[in-house]
Coordinates of C-alpha atoms in Angstrom, one line a residue:
X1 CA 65.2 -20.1 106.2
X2 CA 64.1 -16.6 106.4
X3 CA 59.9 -16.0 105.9
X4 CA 60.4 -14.3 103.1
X5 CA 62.6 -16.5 101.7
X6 CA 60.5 -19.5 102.4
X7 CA 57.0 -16.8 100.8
X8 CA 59.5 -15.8 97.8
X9 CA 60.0 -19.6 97.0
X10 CA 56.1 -20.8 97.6
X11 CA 55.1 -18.4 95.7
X12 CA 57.3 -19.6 92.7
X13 CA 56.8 -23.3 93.0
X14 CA 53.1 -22.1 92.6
X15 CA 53.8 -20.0 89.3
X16 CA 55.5 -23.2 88.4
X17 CA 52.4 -25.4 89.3
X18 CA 50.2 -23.0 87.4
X19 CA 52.6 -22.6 84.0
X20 CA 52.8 -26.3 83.9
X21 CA 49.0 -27.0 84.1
X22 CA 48.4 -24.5 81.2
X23 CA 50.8 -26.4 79.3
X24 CA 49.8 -29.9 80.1
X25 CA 46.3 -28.6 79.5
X26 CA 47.2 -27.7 76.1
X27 CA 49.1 -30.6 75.0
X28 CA 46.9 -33.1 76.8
X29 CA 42.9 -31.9 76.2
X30 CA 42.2 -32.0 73.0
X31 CA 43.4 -35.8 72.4
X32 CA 41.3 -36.5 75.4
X33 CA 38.3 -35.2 73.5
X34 CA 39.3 -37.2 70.4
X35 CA 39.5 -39.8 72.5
X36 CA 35.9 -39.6 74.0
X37 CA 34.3 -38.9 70.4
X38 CA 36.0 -42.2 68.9
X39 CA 34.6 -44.3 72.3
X40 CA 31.1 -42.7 71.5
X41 CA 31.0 -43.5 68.1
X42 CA 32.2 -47.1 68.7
X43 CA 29.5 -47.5 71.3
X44 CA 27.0 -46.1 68.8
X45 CA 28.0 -48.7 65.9
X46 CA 28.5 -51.5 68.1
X47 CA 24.3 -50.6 69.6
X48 CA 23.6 -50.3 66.0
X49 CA 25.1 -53.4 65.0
X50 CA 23.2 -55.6 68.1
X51 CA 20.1 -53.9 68.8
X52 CA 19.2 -56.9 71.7
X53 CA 22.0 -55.0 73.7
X54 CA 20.3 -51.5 75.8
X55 CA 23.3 -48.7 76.5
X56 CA 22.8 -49.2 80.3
X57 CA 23.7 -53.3 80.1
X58 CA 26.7 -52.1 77.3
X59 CA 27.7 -49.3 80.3
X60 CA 27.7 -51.8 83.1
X61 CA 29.7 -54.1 80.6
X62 CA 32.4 -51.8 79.9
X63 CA 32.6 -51.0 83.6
X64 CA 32.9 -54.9 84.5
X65 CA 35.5 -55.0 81.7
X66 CA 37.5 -51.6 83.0
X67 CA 37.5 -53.0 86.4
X68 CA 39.4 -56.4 85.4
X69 CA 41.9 -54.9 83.9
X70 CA 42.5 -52.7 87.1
X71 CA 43.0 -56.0 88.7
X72 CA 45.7 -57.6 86.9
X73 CA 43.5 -59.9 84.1
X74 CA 44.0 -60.6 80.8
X75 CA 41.6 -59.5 77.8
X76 CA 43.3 -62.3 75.5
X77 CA 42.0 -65.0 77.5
X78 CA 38.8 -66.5 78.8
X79 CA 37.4 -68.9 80.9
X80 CA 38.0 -72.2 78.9
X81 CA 41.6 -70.9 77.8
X82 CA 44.1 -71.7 79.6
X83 CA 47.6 -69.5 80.0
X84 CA 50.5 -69.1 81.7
X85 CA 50.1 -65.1 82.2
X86 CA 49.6 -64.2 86.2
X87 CA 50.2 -60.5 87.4
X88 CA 51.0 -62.1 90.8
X89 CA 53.4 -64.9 90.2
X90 CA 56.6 -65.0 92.4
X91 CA 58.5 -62.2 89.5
X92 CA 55.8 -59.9 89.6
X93 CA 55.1 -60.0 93.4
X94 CA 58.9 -59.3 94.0
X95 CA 58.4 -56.3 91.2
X96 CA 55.0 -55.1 93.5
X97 CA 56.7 -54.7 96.3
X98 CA 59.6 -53.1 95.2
X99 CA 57.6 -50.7 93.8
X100 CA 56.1 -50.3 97.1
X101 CA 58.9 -49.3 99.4
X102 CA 60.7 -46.9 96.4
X103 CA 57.3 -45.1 96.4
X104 CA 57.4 -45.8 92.6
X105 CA 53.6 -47.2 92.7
X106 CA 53.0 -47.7 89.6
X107 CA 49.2 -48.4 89.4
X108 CA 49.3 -50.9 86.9
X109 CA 48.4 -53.4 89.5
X110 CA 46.1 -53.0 92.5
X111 CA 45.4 -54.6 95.6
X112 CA 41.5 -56.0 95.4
X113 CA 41.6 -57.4 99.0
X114 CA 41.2 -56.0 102.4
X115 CA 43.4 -58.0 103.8
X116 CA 45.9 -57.4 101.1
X117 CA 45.4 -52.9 101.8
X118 CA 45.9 -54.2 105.7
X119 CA 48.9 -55.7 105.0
X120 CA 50.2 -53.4 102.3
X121 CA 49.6 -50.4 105.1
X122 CA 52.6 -51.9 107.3
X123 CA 54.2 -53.3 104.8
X124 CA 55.4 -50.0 103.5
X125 CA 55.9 -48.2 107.1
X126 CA 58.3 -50.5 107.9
X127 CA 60.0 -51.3 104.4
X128 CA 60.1 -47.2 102.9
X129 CA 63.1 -46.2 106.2
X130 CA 64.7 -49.7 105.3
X131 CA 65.0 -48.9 102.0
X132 CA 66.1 -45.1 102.4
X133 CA 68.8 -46.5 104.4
X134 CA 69.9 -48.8 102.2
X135 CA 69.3 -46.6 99.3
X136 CA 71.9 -44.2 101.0
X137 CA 74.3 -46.4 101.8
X138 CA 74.3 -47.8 97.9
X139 CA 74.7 -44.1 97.0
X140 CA 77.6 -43.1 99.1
X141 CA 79.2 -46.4 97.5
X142 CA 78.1 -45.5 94.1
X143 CA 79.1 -42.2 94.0
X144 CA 82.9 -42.4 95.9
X145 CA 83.3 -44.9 93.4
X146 CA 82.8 -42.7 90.0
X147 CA 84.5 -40.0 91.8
X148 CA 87.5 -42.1 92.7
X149 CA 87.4 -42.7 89.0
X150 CA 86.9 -39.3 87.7
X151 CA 90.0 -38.3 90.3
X152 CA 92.2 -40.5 88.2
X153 CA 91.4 -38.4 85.2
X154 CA 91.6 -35.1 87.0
X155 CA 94.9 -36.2 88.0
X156 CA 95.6 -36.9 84.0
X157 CA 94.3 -33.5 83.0
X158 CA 96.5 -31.7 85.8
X159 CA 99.5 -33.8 84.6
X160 CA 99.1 -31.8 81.1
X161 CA 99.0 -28.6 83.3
X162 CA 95.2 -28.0 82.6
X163 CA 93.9 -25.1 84.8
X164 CA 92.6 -26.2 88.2
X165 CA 89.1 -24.4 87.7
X166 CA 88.5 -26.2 84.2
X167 CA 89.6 -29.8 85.8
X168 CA 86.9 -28.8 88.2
X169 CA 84.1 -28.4 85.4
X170 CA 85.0 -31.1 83.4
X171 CA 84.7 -33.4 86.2
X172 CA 81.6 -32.6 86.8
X173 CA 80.3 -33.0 83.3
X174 CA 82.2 -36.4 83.4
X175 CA 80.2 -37.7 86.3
X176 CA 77.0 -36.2 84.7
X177 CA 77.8 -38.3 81.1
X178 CA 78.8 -41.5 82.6
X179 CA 76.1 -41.6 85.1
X180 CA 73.7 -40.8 82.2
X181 CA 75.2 -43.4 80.3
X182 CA 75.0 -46.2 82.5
X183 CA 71.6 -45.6 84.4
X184 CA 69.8 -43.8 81.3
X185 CA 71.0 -44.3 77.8
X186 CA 71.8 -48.1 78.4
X187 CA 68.7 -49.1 80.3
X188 CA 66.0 -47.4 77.5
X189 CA 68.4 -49.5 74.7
X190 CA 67.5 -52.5 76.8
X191 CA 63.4 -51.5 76.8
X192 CA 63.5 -50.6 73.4
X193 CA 65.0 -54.1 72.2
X194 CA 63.0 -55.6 74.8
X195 CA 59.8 -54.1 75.2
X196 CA 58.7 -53.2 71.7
X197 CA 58.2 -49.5 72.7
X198 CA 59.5 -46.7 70.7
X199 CA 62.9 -44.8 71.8
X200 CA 60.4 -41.7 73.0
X201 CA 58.9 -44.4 75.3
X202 CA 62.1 -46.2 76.6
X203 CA 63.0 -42.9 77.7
X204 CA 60.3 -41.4 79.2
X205 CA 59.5 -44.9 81.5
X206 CA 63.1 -44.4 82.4
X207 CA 63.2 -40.8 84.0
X208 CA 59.6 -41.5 85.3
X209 CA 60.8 -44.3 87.1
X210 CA 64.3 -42.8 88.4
X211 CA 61.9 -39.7 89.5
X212 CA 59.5 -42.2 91.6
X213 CA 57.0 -40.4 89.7
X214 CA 55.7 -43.8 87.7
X215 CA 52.3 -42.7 86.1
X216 CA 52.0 -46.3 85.3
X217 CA 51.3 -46.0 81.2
X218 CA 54.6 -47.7 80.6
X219 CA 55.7 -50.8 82.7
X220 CA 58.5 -53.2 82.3
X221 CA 57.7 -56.5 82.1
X222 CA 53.2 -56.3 82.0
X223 CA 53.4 -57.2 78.6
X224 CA 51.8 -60.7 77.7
X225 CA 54.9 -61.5 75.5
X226 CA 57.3 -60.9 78.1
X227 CA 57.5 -65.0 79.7
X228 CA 60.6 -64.8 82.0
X229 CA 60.1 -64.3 85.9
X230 CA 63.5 -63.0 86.4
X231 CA 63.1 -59.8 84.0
X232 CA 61.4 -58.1 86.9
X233 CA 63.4 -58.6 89.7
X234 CA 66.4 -57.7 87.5
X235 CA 64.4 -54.3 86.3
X236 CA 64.4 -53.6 90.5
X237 CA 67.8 -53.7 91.0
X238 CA 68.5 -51.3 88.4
X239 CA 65.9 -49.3 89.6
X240 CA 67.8 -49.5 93.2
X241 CA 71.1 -48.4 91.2
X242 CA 69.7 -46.0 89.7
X243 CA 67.7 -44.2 92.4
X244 CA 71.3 -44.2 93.8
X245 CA 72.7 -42.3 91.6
X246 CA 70.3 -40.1 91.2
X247 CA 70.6 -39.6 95.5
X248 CA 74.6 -39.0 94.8
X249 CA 73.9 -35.8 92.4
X250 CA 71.3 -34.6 94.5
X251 CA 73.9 -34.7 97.1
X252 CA 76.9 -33.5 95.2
X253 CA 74.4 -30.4 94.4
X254 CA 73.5 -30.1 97.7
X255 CA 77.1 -29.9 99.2
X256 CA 78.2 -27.4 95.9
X257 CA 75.4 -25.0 96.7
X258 CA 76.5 -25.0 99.9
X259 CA 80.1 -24.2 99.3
X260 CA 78.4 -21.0 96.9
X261 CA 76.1 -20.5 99.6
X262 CA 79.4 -19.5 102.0
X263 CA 81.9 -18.2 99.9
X264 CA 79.0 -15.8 99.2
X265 CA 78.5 -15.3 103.2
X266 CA 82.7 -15.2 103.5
X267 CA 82.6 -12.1 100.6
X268 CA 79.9 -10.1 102.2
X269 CA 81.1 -10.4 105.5
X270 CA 84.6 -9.0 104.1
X271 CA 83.0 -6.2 102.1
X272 CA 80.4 -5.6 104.8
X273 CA 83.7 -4.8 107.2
X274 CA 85.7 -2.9 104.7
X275 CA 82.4 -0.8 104.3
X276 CA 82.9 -0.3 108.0
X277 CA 86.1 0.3 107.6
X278 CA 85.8 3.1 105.1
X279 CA 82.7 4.8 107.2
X280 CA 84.8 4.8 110.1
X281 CA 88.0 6.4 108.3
X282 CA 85.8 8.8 106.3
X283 CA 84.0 9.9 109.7
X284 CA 87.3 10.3 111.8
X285 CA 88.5 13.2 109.0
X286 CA 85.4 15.1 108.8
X287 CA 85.7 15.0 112.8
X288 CA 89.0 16.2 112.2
X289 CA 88.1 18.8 109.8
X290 CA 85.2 20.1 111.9
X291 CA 86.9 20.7 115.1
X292 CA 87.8 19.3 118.1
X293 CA 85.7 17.0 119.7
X294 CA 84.0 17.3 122.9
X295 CA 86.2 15.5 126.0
X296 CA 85.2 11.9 127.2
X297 CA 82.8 11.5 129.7
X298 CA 84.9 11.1 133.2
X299 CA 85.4 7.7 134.6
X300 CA 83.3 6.2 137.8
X301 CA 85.7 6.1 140.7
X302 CA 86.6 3.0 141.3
X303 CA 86.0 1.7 145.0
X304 CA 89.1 1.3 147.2
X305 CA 90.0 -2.2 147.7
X306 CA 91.0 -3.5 151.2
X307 CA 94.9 -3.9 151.4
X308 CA 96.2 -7.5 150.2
X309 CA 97.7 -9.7 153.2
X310 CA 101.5 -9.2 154.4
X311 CA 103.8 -10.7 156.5
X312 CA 104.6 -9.2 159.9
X313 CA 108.5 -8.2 158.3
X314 CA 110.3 -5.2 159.9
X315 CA 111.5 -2.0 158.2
X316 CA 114.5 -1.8 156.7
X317 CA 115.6 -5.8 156.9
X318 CA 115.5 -8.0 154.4
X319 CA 113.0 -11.2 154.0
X320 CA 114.1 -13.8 156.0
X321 CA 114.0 -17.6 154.3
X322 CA 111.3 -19.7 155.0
X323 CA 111.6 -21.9 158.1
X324 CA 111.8 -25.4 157.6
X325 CA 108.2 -27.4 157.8
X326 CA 109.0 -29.0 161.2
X327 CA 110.7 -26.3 162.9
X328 CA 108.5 -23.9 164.8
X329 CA 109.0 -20.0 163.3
X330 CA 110.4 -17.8 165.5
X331 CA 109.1 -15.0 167.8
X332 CA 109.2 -11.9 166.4
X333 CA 112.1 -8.9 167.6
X334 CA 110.6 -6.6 169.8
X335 CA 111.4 -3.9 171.8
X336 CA 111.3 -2.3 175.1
X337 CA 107.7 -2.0 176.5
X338 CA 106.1 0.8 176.5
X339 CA 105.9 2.9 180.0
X340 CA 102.1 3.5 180.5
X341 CA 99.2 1.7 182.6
X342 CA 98.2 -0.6 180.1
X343 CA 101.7 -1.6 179.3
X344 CA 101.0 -5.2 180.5
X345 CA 97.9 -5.7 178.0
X346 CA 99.4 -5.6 174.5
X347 CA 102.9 -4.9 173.5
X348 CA 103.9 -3.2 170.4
X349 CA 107.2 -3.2 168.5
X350 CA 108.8 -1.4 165.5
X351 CA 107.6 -3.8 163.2
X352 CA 104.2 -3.5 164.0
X353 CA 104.4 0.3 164.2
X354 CA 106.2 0.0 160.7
X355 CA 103.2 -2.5 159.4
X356 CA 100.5 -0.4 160.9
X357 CA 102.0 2.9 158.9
X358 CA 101.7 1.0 155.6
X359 CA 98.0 -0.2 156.4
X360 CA 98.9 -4.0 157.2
X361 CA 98.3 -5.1 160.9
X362 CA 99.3 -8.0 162.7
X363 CA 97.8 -11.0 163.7
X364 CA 95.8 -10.4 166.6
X365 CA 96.0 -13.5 169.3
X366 CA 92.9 -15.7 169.4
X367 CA 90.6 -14.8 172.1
X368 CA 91.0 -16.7 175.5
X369 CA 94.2 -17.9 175.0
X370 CA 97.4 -16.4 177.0
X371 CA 100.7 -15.1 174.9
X372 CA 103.4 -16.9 175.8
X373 CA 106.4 -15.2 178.0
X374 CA 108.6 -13.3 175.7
X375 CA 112.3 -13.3 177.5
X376 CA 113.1 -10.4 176.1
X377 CA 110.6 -8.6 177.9
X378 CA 111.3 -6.5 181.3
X379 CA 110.3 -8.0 184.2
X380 CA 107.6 -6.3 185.7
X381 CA 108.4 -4.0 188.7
X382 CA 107.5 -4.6 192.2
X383 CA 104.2 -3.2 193.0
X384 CA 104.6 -1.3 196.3
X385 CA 102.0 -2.5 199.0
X386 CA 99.2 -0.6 199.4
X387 CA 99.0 0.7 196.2
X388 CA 95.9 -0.6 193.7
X389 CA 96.8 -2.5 190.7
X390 CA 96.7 -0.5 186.7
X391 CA 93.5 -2.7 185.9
X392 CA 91.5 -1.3 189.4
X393 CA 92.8 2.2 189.0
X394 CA 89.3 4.1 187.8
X395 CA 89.8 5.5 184.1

């Protein structure tokens, strides 16, 4: 991502922030300050009402009282009732930690203990990637599934020769509405039957919860009338089916912006080249129009390469087939020696005089090692006594 991408999109998530706080501000003050005024005046009455009791001991009271609650007790109880209420029996415990590794937290319940923070530290490291994996794998299942059943209806729709691009949309809204309707709309019936809250409240503890965001106002199953320790665990599992399908459209999103995201690419990179294409037509006619054009800088002269390797074949003859692999090649033609001193040190013929005129010698003998006698050589002439050899004749 580009820097001033990344600066374009800060900078709105911050003008989001900022609008939302003004709003939430609004909404959210003033019944906070009716709030306070109606605690005051109850703590005035009650003072008024029991004059033995100071503010300060009422204070530390209410603080006490605050404080409990924070940790799980019960106001409708006391120390010579006995009930069956526990906010850490095995249902609730199960509910705790589930909230724990789908970073719900709710708040509602708090750890009190050092040991219990200690443990709840590597509890979560370990159990948060556990459950992302699994959560993943849940939503690749989840979501094939509804799409495999959504294809079946595309596949209806095309049948009545629907256009491709509307089958396309209306899939999409399928998946939306039955998702909705099994993860949303069904769940906040059950909490409303259930629970006792209003349908405002079903809902709203619903897409909290599916957003992990869980302000902790509105929990299933902390009510004192709610008695069964399997409501909980059940509660987690659609909160695991849920998060899953939430984790499929934020994928199927994903992949769709990124589809947009290269067509886009694929049509600027075709009008970006027929752009080029028209600059380069328009500029070739005003060159033409203008005159012609100055002549193209000369070419570096190339170095001469050395000539490739040849065979030692006359002039004038055809190749001659290649000699079998166990039969030595023969000696090459050549002709009478030539009649000067140094006629016994190297002997040309008109092959190599052919070879040498189109740049290609021959293969020189290896130092220290004799020719062998050609037969159709000369013999050499008598030397005549007396008379010094070619090789001690000064030069």
């Amino acid at each position: 991502m580009r820097s001033t991408t990344l600066l374009a999109l800060l900078a709105l998530v911050l003008l989001y922030l900022v609008s939302g706080a003004l709003v939430f501000q609004a909404l959210e003050q003033p019944s906070e300050q009716h709030a306070q005024r109606e605690l005051g005046e109850v703590r005035e009455k009650f003072l008024s009402n029991h004059p033995c009791v100071s503010d300060w001991d009422l204070r530390v009271f209410i603080k006490e009282v605050a404080d409990a609650l924070g940790g799980g007790a019960n106001p409708d109880t006391n120390s010579t009732s006995h009930s069956n209420y526990s906010a850490w029996d095995l249902g609730s415990a199960f509910f705790f930690s589930g909230t724990i590794i789908t970073t719900i937290g709710y708040g509602n319940v708090a750890l009190r203990t050092d040991a219990g923070r200690l443990f709840c530290i590597f509890y979560a490291l370990v159990g948060i990637p556990l459950f992302g994996i699994l959560l993943a794998g849940v939503g690749d299942r989840l979501g094939s599934s509804l799409r495999r059943g959504i294809g079946h209806i595309e596949a209806i729709f095309l049948k009545w020769h629907v256009a491709p691009e509307l089958v396309r949309i209306l899939s999409a809204v399928l998946f939306l509405l039955i998702g909705c309707l099994l993860f949303v709309l069904t769940p906040a019936i059950v909490f409303y039957c259930v629970e006792d809250w209003s349908k405002l409240e079903a809902i709203y503890f619903v897409v909290v919860t599916l957003t992990t965001v869980g302000f902790g106002d509105y929990v299933a199953g902390a009510s004192l009338n709610q008695k069964s320790a399997a409501y909980q665990p059940l509660v987690w599992f659609w909160i695991l089916l849920g998060l899953a399908y939430f984790a499929s459209v934020l994928t199927t999103i994903g992949n769709w912006l990124r589809v947009v995201s290269r067509r886009t690419r694929a049509e600027m990179g075709g009008f970006t080249a027929q752009a080029a294409s028209w600059t380069g037509t328009m500029t070739a006619r005003v060159t033409q129009r203008s005159g012609p054009t100055a002549p193209p800088p000369p070419e570096k002269e190339r170095p001469l390469l050395p000539p490739p390797p040849c065979s030692a074949q006359p002039a004038g003859r055809p190749p001659s087939p290649a000699p079998p692999e166990k039969a030595e090649p023969p000696s090459p033609p050549t002709a009478s020696a030539l009649d000067y001193p140094s006629e016994n040190l190297a002997f040309i013929d008109e092959s190599s005089d052919t070879q040498s005129e189109r740049g290609c010698a021959l293969p020189r003998a290896p130092r220290g090692r004799r020719r062998p006698p050609n037969p159709s050589k000369k013999p050499e002439r008598p030397r005549r006594p007396g008379r010094p050899r070619d090789k001690d004749v000064p030069v």
